[in-house]
Tab-separated table of C-alpha atoms in Angstrom:
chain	number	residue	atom	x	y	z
A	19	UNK	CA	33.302	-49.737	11.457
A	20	UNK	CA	31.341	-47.055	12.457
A	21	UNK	CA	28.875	-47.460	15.465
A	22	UNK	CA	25.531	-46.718	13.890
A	23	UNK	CA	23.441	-47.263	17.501
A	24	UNK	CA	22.973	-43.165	18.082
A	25	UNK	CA	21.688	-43.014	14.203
A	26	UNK	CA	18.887	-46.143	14.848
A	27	UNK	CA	17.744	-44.511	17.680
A	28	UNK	CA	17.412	-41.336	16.253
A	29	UNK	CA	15.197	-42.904	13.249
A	30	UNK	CA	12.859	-45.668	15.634
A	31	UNK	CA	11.847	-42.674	17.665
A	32	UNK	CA	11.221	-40.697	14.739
A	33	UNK	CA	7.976	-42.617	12.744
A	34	UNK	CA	4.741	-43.489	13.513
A	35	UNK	CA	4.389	-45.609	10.384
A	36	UNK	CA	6.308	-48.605	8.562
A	37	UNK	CA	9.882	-47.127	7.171
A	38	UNK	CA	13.020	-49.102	5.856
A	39	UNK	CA	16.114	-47.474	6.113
A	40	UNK	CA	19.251	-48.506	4.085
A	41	UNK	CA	22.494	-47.373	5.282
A	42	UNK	CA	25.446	-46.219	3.525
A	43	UNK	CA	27.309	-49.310	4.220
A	44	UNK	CA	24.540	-51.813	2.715
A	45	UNK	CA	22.886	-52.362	6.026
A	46	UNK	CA	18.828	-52.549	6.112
A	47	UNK	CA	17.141	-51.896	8.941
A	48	UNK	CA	12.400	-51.793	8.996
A	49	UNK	CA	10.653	-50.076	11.609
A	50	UNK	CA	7.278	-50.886	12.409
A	51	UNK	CA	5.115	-53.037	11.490
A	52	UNK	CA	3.511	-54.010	7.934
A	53	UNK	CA	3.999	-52.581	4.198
A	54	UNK	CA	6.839	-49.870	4.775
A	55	UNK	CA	4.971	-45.909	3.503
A	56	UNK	CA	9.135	-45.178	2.337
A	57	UNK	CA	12.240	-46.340	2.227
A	58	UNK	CA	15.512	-43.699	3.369
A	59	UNK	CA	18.677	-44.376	1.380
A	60	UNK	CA	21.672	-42.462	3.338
A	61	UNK	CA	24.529	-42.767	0.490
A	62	UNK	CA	26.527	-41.209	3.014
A	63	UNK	CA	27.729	-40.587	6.871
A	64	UNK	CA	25.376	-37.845	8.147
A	65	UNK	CA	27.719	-36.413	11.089
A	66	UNK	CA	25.824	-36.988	14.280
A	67	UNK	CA	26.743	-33.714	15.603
A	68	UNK	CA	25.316	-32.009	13.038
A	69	UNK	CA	22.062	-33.243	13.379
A	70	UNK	CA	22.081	-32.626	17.175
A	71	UNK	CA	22.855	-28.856	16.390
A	72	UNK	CA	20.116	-29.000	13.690
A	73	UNK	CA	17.849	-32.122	12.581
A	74	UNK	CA	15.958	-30.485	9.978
A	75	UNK	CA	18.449	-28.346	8.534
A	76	UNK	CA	20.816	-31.577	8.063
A	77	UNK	CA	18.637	-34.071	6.890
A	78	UNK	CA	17.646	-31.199	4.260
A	79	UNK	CA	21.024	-30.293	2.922
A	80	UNK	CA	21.504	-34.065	2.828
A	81	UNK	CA	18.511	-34.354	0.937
A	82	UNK	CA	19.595	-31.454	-1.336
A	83	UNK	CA	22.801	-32.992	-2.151
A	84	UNK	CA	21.586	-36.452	-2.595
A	85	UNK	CA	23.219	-38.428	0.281
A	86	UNK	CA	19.895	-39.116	1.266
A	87	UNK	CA	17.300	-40.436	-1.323
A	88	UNK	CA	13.160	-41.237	-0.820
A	89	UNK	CA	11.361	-43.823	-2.659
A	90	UNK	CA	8.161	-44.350	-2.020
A	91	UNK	CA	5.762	-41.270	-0.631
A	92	UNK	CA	7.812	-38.428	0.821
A	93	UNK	CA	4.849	-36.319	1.702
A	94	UNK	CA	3.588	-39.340	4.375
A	95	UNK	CA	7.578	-39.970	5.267
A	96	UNK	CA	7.354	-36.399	6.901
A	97	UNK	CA	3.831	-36.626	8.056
A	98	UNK	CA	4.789	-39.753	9.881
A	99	UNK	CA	7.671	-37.798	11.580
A	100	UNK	CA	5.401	-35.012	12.782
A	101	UNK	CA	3.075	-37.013	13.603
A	102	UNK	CA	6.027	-39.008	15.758
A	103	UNK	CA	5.688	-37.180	19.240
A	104	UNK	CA	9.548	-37.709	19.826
A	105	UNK	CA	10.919	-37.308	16.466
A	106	UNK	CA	13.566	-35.340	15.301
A	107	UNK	CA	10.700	-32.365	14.057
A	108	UNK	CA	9.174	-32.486	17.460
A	109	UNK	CA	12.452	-33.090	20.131
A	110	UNK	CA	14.099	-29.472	21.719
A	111	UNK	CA	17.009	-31.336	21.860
A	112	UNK	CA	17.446	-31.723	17.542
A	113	UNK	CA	14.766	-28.753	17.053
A	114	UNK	CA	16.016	-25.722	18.752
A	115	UNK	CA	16.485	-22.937	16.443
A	116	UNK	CA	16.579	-19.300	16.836
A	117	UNK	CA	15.717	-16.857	14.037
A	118	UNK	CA	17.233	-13.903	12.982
A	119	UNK	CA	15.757	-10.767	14.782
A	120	UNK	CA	16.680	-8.155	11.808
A	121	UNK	CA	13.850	-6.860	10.153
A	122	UNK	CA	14.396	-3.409	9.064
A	123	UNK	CA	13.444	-2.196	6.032
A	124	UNK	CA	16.234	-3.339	4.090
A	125	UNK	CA	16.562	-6.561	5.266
A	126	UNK	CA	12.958	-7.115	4.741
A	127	UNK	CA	13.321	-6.468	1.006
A	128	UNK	CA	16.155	-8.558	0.868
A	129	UNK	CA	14.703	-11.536	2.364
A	130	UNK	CA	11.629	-11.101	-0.045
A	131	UNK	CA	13.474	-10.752	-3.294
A	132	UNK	CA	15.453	-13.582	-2.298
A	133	UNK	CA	12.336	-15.738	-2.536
A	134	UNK	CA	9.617	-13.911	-5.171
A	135	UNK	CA	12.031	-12.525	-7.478
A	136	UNK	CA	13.649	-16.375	-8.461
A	137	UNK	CA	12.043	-15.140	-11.848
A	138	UNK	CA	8.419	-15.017	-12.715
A	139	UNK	CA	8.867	-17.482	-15.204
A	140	UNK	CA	9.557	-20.103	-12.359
A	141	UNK	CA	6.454	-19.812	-10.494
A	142	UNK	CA	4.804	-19.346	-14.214
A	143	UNK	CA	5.930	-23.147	-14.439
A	144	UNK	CA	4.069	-24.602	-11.763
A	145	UNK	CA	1.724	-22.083	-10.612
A	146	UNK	CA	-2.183	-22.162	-11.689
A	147	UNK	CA	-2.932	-19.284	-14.193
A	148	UNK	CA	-3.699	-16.900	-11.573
A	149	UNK	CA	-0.575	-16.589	-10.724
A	150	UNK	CA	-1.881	-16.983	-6.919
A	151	UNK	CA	0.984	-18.190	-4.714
A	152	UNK	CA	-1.435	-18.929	-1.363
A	153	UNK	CA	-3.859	-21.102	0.153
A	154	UNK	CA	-6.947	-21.929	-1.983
A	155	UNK	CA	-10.573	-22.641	-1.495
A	156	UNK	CA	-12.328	-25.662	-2.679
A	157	UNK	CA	-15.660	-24.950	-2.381
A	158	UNK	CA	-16.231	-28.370	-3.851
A	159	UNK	CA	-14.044	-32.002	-4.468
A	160	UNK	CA	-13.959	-31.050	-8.151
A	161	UNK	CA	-12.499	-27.451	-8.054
A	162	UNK	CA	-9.438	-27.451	-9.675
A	163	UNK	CA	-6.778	-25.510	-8.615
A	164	UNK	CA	-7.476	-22.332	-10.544
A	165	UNK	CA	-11.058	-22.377	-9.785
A	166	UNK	CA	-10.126	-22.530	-6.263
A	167	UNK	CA	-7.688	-19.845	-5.808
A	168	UNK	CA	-10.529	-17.779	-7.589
A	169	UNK	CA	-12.898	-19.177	-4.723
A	170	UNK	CA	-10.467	-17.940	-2.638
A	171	UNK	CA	-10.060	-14.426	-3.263
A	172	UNK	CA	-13.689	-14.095	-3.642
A	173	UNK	CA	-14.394	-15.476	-0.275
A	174	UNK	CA	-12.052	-12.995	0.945
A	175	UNK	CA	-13.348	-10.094	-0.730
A	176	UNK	CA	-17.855	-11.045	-0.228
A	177	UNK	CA	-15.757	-11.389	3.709
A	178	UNK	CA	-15.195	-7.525	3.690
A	179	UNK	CA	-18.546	-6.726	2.574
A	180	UNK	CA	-17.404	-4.197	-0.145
A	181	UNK	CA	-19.852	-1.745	-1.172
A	182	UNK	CA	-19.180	-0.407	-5.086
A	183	UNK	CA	-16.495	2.375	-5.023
A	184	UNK	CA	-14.966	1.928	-2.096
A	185	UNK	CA	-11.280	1.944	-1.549
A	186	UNK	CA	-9.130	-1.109	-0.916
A	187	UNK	CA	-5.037	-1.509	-0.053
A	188	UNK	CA	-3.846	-5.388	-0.369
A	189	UNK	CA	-0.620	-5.871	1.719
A	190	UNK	CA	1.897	-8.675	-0.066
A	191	UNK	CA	-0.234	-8.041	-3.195
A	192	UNK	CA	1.653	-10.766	-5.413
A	193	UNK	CA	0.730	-10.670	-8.463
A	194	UNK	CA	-2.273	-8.536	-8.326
A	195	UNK	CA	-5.059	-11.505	-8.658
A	196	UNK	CA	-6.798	-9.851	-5.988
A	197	UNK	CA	-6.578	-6.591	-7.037
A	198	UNK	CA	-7.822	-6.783	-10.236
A	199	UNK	CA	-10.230	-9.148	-8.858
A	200	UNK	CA	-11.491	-6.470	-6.504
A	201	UNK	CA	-11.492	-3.955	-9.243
A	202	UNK	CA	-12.840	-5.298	-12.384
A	203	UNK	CA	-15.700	-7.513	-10.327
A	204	UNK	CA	-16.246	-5.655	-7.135
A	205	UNK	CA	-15.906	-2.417	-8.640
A	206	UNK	CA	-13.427	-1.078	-6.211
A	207	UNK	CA	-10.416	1.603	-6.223
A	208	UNK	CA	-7.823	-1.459	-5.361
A	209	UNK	CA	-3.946	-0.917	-4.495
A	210	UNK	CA	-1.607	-3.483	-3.774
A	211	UNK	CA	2.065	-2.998	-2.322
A	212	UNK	CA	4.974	-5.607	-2.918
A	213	UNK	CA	8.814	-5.568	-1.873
A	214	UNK	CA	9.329	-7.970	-5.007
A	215	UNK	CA	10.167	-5.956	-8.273
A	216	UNK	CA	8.958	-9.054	-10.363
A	217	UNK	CA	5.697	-8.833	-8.623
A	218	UNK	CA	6.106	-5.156	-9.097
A	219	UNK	CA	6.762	-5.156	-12.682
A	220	UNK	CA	4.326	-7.862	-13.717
A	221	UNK	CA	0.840	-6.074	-12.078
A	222	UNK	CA	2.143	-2.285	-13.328
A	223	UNK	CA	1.974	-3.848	-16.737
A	224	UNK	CA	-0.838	-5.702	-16.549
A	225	UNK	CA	-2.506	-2.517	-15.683
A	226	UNK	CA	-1.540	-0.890	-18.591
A	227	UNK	CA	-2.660	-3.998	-20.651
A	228	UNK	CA	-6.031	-4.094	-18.796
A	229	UNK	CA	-6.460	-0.230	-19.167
A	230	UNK	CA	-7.328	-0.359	-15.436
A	231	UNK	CA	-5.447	2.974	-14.739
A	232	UNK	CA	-6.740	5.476	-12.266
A	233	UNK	CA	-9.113	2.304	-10.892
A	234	UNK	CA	-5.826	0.340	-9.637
A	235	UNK	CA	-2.380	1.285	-7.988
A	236	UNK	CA	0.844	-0.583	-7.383
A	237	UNK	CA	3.814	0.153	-5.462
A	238	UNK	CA	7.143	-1.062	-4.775
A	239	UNK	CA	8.092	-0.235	-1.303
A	240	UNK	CA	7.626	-1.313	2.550
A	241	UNK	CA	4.044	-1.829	4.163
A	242	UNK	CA	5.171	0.707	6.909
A	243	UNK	CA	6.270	3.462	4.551
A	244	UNK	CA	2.011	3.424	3.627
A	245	UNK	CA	-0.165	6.582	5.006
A	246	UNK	CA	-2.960	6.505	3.225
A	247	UNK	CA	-6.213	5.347	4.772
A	248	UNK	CA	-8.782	2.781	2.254
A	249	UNK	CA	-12.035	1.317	3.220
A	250	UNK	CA	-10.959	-2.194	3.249
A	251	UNK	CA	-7.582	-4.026	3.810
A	252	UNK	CA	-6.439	-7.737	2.851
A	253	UNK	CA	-2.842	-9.605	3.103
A	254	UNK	CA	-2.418	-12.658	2.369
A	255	UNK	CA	0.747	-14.432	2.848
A	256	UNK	CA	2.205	-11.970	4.348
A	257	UNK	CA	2.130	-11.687	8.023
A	258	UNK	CA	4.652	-14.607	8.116
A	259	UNK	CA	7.297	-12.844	6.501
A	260	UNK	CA	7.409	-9.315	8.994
A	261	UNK	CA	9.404	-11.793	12.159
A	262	UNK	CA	8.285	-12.256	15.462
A	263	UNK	CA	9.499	-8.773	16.794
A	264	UNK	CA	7.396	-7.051	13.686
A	265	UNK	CA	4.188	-8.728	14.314
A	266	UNK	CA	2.969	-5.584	16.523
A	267	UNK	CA	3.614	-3.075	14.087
A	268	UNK	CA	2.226	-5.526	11.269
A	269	UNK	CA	-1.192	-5.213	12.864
A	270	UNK	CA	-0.918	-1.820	14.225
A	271	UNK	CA	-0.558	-0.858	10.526
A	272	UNK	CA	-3.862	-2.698	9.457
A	273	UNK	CA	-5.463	-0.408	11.763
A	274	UNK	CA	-3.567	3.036	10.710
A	275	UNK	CA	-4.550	2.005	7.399
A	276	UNK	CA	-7.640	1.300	7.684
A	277	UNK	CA	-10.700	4.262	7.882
A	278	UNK	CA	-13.012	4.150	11.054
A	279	UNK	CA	-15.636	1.145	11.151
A	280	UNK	CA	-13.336	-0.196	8.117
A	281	UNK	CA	-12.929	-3.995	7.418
A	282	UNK	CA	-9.766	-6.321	7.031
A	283	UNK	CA	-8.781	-9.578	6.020
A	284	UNK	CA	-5.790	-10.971	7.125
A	285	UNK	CA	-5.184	-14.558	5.892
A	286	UNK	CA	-1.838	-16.285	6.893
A	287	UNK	CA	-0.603	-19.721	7.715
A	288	UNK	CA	-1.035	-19.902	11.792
A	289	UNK	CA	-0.039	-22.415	14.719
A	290	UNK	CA	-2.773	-23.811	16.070
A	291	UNK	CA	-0.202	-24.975	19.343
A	292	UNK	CA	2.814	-23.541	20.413
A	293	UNK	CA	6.174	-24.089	18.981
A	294	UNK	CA	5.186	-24.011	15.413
A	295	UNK	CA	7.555	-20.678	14.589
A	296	UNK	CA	10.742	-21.391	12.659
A	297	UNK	CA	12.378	-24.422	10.802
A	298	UNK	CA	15.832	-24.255	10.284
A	299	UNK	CA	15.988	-25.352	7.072
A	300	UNK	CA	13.278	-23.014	5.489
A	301	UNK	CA	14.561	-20.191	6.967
A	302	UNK	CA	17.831	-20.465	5.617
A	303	UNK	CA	16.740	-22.033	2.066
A	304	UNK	CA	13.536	-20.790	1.738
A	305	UNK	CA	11.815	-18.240	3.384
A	306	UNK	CA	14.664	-16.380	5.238
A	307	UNK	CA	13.504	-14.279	8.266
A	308	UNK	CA	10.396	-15.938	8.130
A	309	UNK	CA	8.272	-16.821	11.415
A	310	UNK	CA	4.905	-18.638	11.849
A	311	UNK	CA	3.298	-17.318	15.085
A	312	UNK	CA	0.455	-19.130	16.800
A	313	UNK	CA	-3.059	-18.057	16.870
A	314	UNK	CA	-2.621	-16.631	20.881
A	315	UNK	CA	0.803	-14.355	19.513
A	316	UNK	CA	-2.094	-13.224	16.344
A	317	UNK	CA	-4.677	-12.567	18.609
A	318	UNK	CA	-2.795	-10.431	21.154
A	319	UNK	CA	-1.470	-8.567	18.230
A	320	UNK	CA	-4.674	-8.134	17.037
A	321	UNK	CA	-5.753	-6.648	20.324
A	322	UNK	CA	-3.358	-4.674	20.996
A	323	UNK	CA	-3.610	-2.991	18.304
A	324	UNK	CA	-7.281	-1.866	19.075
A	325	UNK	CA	-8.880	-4.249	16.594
A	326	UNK	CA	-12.228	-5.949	16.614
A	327	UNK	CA	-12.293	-9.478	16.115
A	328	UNK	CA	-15.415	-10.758	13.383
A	329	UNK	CA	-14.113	-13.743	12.555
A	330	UNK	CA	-11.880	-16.854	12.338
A	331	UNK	CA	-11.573	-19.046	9.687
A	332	UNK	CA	-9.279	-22.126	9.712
A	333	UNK	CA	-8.318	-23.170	6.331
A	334	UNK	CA	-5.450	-26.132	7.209
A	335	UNK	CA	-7.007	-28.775	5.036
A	336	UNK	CA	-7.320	-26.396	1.922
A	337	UNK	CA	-3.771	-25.585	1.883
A	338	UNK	CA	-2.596	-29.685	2.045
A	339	UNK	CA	-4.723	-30.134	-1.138
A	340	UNK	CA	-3.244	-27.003	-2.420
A	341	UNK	CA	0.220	-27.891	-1.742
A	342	UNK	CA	-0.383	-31.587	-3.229
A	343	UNK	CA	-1.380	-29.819	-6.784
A	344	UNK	CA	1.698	-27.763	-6.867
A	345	UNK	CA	3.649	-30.783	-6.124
A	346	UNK	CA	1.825	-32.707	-9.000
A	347	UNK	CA	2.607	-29.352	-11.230
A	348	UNK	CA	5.957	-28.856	-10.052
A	349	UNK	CA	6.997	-32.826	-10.947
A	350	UNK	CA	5.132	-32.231	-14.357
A	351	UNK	CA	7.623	-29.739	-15.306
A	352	UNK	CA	10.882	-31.782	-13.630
A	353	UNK	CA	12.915	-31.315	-16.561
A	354	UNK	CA	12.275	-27.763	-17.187
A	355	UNK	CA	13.238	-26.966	-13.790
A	356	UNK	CA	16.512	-29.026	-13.432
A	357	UNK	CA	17.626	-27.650	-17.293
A	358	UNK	CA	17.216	-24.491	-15.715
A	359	UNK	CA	18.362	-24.041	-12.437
A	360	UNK	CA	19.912	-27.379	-11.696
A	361	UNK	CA	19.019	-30.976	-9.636
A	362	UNK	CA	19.733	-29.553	-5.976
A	363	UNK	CA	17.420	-26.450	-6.527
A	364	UNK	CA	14.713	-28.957	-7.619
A	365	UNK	CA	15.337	-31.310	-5.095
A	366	UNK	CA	15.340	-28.250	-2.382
A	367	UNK	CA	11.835	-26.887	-3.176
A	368	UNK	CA	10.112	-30.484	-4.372
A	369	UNK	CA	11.376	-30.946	-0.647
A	370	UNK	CA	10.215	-27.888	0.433
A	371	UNK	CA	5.994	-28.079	-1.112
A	372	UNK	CA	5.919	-32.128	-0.161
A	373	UNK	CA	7.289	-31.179	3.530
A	374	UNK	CA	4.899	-28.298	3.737
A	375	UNK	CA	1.671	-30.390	2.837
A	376	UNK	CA	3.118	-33.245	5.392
A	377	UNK	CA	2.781	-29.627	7.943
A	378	UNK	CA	-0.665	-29.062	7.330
A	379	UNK	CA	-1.760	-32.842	7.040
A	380	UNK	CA	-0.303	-33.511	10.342
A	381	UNK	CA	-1.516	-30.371	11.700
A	382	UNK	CA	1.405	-29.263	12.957
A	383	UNK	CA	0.510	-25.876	11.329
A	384	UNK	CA	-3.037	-24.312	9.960
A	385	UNK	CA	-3.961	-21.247	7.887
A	386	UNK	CA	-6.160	-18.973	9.144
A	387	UNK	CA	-8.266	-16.291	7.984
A	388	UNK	CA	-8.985	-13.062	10.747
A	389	UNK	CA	-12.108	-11.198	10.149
A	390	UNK	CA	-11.347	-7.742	11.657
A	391	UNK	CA	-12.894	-4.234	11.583
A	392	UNK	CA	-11.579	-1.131	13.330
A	393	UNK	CA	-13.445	-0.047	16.193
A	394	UNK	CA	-16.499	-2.500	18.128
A	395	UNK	CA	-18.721	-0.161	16.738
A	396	UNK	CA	-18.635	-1.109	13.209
A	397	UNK	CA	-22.478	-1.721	11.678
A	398	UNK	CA	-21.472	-1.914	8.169
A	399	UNK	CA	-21.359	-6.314	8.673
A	400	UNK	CA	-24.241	-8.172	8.777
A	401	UNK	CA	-25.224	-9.858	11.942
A	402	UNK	CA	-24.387	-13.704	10.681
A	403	UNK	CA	-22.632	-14.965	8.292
A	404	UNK	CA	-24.957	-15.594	6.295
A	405	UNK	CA	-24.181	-13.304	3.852
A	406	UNK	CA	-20.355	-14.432	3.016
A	407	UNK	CA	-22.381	-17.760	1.756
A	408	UNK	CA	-24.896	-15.600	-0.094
A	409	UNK	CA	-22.267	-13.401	-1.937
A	410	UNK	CA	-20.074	-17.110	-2.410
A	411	UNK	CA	-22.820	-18.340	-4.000
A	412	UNK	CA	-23.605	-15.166	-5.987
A	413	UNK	CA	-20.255	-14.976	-7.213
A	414	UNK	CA	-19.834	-18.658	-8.882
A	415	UNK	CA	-18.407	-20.225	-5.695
A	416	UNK	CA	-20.120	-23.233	-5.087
């Protein structure tokens, strides 16, 4: 029989909270104390050498494949475990995980297709009708989720302080929420850029639908290939796709890009403490090439690249709520999705939004939005903030 000692030890170091554990021969082990939050069904051996090389990439496949099954909450299952200071998550010696270094051109569009263009009619499933695959803002316990990701792009743009006619280049535009946002509201000449050709495809027709020609631009091609200058730059989502080794030449492009005494936005999800860069498992299922730097690797970037720090914005607990509505959206349309592209793909991304709210609850990782403008001497932002809440307020959120 096997010796499952090494496996028990592995899971009692790994909670914080009440979990039963059934293993694949019948045997039921609790840990803790009081009403158990989950219960972890391993239908099968897990090789123990597998999960020393990689923890999170193991128990994921596992997950994927359905030797392991959840009942009960999985979102506090993986909290618990981050929370858990010598859990699998949080131990060098089942963590340790190097990402890829390649991030040339190419590769970059590859790893972004690989992720955005799944189909538009995917994220059309589960997504609000903004299309807006990022952090929201609730201004309020009662926004919904497409009231807040329209808080949030308007607390991004009153952020900039855009005056009428001004120019505007979104980095990772998406779908183009913000861009049409910052066009047919703020009145602003408004360009996005995308890698993805769905994303591509979808805002150069809805431009033509919206007869918004001339007033906003798309393209299809690499942030660094840009060398035009606007008034104003946002990106949203983005800065966690470029890699580690990219991160200087991300910001040193918000700069080029930007027009003297002009103002950015740069919104991404952030470490608040060191270590939070790569999971295993999401970079090779998810987001490949992918890296989450810490707010000390953002703001070195940030000043070495010669720009002026206005502002910073942490946004973790708006992105667990966010996360928890796609999850609610995504299990709505269960049935749609596994017809479609099958049970493990479901299972790998119902994994994938529940794990990433348990990130943000636990704090292991925050979003963060970076007021910047280019050059110290920039007069064209008020002295407080008082006027972000002003133009919130003005613009319905509230």
């Amino acid at each position: 029989m096997l010796d499952k000692t090494i496996y028990k030890q592995i899971f009692k170091a790994s909670f914080n909270a009440p979990i039963d554990v059934e293993f694949w021969d019948g045997e039921q082990v609790s840990y803790g104390e009081g009403e158990p939050i989950a219960k972890i069904i391993l239908h099968d051996v897990i090789p123990i050498k597998d999960i020393m090389a990689h923890a999170s990439l193991t128990f994921g496949e596992a997950y994927m494949d359905g030797k392991i099954d959840i009942q009960g909450d999985l979102q506090k299952l993986v909290t618990t475990i981050y929370q858990s200071k010598d859990s699998f998550m949080n131990n060098s010696k089942f963590s340790k995980f190097i990402p890829k270094h390649a991030h040339t051109e190419k590769v970059s569009k590859q790893d972004v297709q690989s992720h955005y263009d799944i189909g538009n009619d995917f994220y059309e499933m589960w997504l609000d009708p903004t299309l807006t695959y990022s952090c929201a803002y609730f201004a309020s316990e009662e926004d919904s989720l497409e009231t807040a990701q329209w808080n949030k792009v308007r607390h991004i743009l009153n952020k900039l302080h855009a005056q009428e006619g001004e120019t505007l280049l979104d980095i990772g535009c998406g779908w183009g929420t913000l861009i049409f946002r910052a066009a047919k509201e703020y009145h602003l000449e408004a360009t996005g850029v995308t890698l993805s050709q769905e994303q591509y495809d979808y805002v150069s027709q809805k431009i033509i639908d919206e007869g918004l020609e001339g007033r906003v631009h798309v393209y299809l091609k690499d942030y660094r290939e840009l060398t035009e200058t606007y008034d104003h730059v946002t990106s949203v989502g983005m800065f966690e796709h470029v890699g580690k080794e990219n991160l200087s030449t991300y910001f040193e492009q918000v700069n080029a890009r930007l027009v003297d005494n002009g103002t950015a936005l740069i919104h991404g999800i952030t470490g608040q403490h060191d270590g939070a860069g790569v999971d295993a498992w999401i970079n090779k299922y998810i987001f490949p090439g992918g890296y989450i730097p810490n707010i000390a690797e953002n703001v070195n970037h940030i000043m070495q690249a010669s720009l002026q720090i206005d502002d910073i914005e942490p946004l973790r607990r708006h992105y667990q709520r966010t996360l928890e509505m796609w999850t609610k959206n995504f299990h709505d349309v269960e049935e749609s999705v596994i017809a479609k592209y099958g049970e493990r793909f479901y299972r790998m991304w119902d994994l994938y939004l529940q794990a990433c709210a348990s990130s943000f609850e636990s704090g292991n990782i925050d979003v963060v939005q970076y007021l910047l403008t280019k050059g110290a001497s920039a007069t064209n932002l008020p002295m407080t903030r008082a006027y972000i809440y002003q133009a919130d307020v003005a613009h319905g959120v509230k």
